[in-house]
XYZ file of C-alpha atoms in Angstrom:
272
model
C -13.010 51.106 19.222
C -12.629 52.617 15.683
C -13.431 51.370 12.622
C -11.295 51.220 9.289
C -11.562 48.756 6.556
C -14.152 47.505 5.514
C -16.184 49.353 8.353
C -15.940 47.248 11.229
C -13.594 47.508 13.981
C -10.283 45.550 13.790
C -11.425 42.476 16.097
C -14.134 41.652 13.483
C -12.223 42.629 10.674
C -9.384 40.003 11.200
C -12.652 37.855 11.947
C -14.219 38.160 9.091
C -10.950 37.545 7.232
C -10.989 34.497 8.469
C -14.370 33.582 7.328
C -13.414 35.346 4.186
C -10.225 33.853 3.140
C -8.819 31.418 5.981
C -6.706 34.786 6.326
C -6.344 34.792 10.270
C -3.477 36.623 10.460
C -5.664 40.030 11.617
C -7.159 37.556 14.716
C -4.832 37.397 18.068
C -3.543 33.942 19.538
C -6.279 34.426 22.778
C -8.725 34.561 19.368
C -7.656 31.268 18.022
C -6.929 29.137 20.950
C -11.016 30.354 21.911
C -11.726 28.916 18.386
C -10.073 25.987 19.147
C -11.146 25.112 22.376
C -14.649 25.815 21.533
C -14.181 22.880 18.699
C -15.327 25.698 16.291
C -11.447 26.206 14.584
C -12.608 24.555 11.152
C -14.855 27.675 11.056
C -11.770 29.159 10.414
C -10.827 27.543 7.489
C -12.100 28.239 4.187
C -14.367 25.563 2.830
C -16.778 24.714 0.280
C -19.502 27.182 1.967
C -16.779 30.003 1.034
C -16.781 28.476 -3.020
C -20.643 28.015 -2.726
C -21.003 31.426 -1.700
C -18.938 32.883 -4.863
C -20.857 31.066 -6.703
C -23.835 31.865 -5.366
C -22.791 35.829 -6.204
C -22.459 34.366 -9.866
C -25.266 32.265 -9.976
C -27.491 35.267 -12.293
C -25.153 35.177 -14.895
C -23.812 31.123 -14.674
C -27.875 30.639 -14.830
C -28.050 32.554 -18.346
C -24.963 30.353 -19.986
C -25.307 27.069 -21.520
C -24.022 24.401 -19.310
C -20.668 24.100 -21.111
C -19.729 27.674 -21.009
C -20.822 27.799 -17.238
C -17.136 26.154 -16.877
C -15.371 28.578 -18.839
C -16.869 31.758 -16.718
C -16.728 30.075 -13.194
C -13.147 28.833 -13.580
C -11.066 32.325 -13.685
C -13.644 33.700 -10.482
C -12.554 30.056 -8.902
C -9.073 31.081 -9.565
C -9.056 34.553 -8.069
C -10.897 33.180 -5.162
C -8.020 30.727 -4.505
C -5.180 33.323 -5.501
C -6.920 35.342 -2.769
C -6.779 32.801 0.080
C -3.080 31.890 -0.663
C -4.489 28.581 -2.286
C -5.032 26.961 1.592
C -5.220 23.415 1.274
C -8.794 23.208 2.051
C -9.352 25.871 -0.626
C -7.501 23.402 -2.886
C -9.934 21.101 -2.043
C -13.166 22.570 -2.383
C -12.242 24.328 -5.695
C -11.342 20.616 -6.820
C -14.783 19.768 -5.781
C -16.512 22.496 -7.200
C -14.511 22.413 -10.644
C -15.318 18.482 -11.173
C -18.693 19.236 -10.117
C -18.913 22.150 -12.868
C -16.898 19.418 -15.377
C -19.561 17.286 -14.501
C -22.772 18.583 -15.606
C -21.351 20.246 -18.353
C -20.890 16.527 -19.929
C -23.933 15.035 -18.816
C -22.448 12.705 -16.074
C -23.544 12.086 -12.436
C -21.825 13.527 -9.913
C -22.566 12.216 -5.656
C -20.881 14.383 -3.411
C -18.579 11.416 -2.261
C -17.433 10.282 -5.072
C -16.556 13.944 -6.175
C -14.967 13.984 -2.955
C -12.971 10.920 -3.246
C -11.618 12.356 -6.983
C -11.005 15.546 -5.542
C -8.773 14.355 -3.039
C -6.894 11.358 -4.852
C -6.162 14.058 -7.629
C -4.782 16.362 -5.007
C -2.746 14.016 -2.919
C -1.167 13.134 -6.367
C -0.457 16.437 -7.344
C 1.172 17.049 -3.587
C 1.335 14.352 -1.050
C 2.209 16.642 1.790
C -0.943 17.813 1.443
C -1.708 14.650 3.718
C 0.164 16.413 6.731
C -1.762 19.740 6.968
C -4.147 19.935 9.144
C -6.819 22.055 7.173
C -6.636 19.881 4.711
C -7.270 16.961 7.252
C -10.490 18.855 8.928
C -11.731 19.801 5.468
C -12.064 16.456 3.882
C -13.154 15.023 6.949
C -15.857 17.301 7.307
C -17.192 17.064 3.811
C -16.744 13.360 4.022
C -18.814 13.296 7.206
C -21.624 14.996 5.815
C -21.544 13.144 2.556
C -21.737 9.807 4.147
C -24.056 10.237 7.552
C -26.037 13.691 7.476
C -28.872 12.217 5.737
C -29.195 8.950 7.539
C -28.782 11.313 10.829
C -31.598 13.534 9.299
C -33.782 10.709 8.800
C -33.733 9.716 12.213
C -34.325 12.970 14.190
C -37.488 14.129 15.419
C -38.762 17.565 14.645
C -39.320 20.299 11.576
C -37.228 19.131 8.517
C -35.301 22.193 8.618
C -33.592 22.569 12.151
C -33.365 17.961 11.705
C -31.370 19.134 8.596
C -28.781 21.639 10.549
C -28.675 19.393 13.198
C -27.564 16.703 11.599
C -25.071 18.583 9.162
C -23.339 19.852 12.100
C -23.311 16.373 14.310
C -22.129 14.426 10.652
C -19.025 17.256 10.128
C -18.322 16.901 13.945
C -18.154 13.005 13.194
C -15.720 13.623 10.113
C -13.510 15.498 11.951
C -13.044 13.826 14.821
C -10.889 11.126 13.833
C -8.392 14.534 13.000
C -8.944 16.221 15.956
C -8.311 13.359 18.545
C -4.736 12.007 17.611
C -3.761 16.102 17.150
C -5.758 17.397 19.663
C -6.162 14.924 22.181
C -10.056 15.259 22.134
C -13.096 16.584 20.575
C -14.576 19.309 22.830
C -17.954 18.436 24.592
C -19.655 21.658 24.023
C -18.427 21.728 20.119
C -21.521 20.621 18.793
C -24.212 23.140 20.849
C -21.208 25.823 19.672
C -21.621 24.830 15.906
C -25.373 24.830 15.917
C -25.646 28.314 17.530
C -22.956 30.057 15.201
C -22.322 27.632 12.061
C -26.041 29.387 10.611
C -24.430 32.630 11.240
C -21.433 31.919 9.215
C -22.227 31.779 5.383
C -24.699 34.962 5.575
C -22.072 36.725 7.417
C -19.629 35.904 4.892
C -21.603 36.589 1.860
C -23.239 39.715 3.189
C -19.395 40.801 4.546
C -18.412 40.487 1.070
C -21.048 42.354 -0.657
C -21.261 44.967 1.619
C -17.098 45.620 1.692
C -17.485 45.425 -1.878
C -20.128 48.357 -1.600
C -18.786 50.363 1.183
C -15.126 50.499 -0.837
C -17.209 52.878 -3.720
C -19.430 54.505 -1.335
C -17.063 55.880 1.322
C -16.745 54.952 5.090
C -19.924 56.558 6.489
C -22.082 53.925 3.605
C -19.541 51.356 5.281
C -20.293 51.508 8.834
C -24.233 51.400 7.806
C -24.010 48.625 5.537
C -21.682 46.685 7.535
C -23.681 46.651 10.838
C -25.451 43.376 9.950
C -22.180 41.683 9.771
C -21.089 43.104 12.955
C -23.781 42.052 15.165
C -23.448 38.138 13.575
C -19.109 38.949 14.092
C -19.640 40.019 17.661
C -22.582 36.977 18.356
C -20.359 33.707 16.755
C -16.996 35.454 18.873
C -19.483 35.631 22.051
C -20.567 32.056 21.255
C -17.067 30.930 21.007
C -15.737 32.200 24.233
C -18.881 31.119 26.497
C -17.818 27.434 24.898
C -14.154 27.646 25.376
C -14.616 28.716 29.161
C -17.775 25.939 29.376
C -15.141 23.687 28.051
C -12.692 24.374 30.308
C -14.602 24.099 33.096
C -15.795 20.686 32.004
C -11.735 19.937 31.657
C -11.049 21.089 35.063
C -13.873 19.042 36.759
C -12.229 16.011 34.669
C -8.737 16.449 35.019
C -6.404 13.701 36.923
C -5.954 16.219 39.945
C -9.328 17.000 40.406
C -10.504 13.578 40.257
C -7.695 12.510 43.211
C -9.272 15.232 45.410
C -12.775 14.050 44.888
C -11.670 10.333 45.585
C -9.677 11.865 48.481
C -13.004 13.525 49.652
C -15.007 10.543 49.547
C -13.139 8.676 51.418
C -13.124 11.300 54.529
């Protein structure tokens, strides 16, 4: 196992791509159908965590700016960040959410995360109604739209510290959202998805913003600074892939115990 760009290995390289920039070209198929049978694929995807994280990077200087120049200096990073992810459909839609959001304070009006949401995506579908066959673009909205409508309500009802009610609920809510994608494409929504999403889905936006920090670093400081700066990321890379495959095989287990065949023997069984 050697280590090249970036200083990690290839595995979490291509992984971290992924998390990156949707990019998961660097991951293999085995890689991706684990993702997917684990119901963690829309980690995958780039989404509004990915535009709240380059934000995030700019927040020092977009907190020194009047409001209405805050647009003018977060719109061209906006646009290299979607020039860098091959403007994915989700991308599209969480820079459209993030740009109306930015619009939206900078002239004073009120913006709820559905009804940015809802502009986001009418304005989209207008600009390019094919966008209503791809499949990221499905999971995105759905997700956001999920957590917009039924996190809180979900929060409010769970027993237990504030915090860990709040990630619970996030991740049940987005699991909600997406379902009505996942089950005519699909054919199901994995059982184990939502234990899967609550052990890794924390892992994912410090892993992504530390990854792209510390690649940023590492490309000035050499390989050896790399490898050392990059070891936080690997450990969360190698713990959310580990995570993934113990779901995908608990999942398809759980399949296997369910499946038409197995179900026949059982009945077969019984009545012996």
């Amino acid at each position: 196992m050697c280590s090249s760009d970036l200083g990690l290995p290839a595995r979490e390289r291509g992984l971290l791509a992924a998390f990156l920039l949707g990019d998961t070209r660097g991951l293999p198929p085995a890689a991706l159908d684990r993702f997917r049978r684990a119901g963690m694929s829309h980690l995958l995807v780039v989404s509004g965590a990915n535009v709240a994280a380059v934000l995030a990077l700019l927040g020092p200087v977009l907190r020194r700016l009047p409001i209405a120049t805050r647009v003018l200096v977060a719109a061209p990073a906006l646009a290299v960040f979607g020039a860098a992810t091959r403007w994915e459909p989700s991308v599209l839609r969480a820079l459209a959410m993030a740009v109306a959001v930015l619009v939206a304070a900078a002239v004073g009006r009120p913006a709820t995360a559905l009804r940015t949401l809802a502009l986001a995506t009418t304005a989209l579908l207008l600009l390019d109604p094919f966008l209503a066959r791809s499949l990221g673009f499905g999971l995105s909205v759905g997700a956001t739209a999920g957590i917009a409508l039924v996190a809180r309500p979900i929060a409010a009802r769970l027993p237990g510290p504030r915090s860990l009610a709040s990630v619970i609920a996030v991740t049940l809510a987005a699991q909600l959202g997406v379902a009505p994608v996942l089950i005519p494409t699909f054919g199901s929504v994995p059982a184990v998805a939502l234990p899967a999403n609550l052990l890794a889905g924390p892992l994912v936006v410090p892993v992504t913003v530390w990854g792209l920090v510390a690649g940023a670093a590492a490309a000035v400081l050499g390989p050896q600074a790399a490898r050392a700066l990059q070891w936080p990321s690997l450990v969360a890379l190698r713990a959310i892939d580990a995570i993934a495959g113990i779901a995908a095989r608990s999942e398809e287990h759980t399949s296997e115990l369910q499946s038409p065949d197995h179900l026949v023997c059982r009945l077969l069984l019984e009545k012996k």
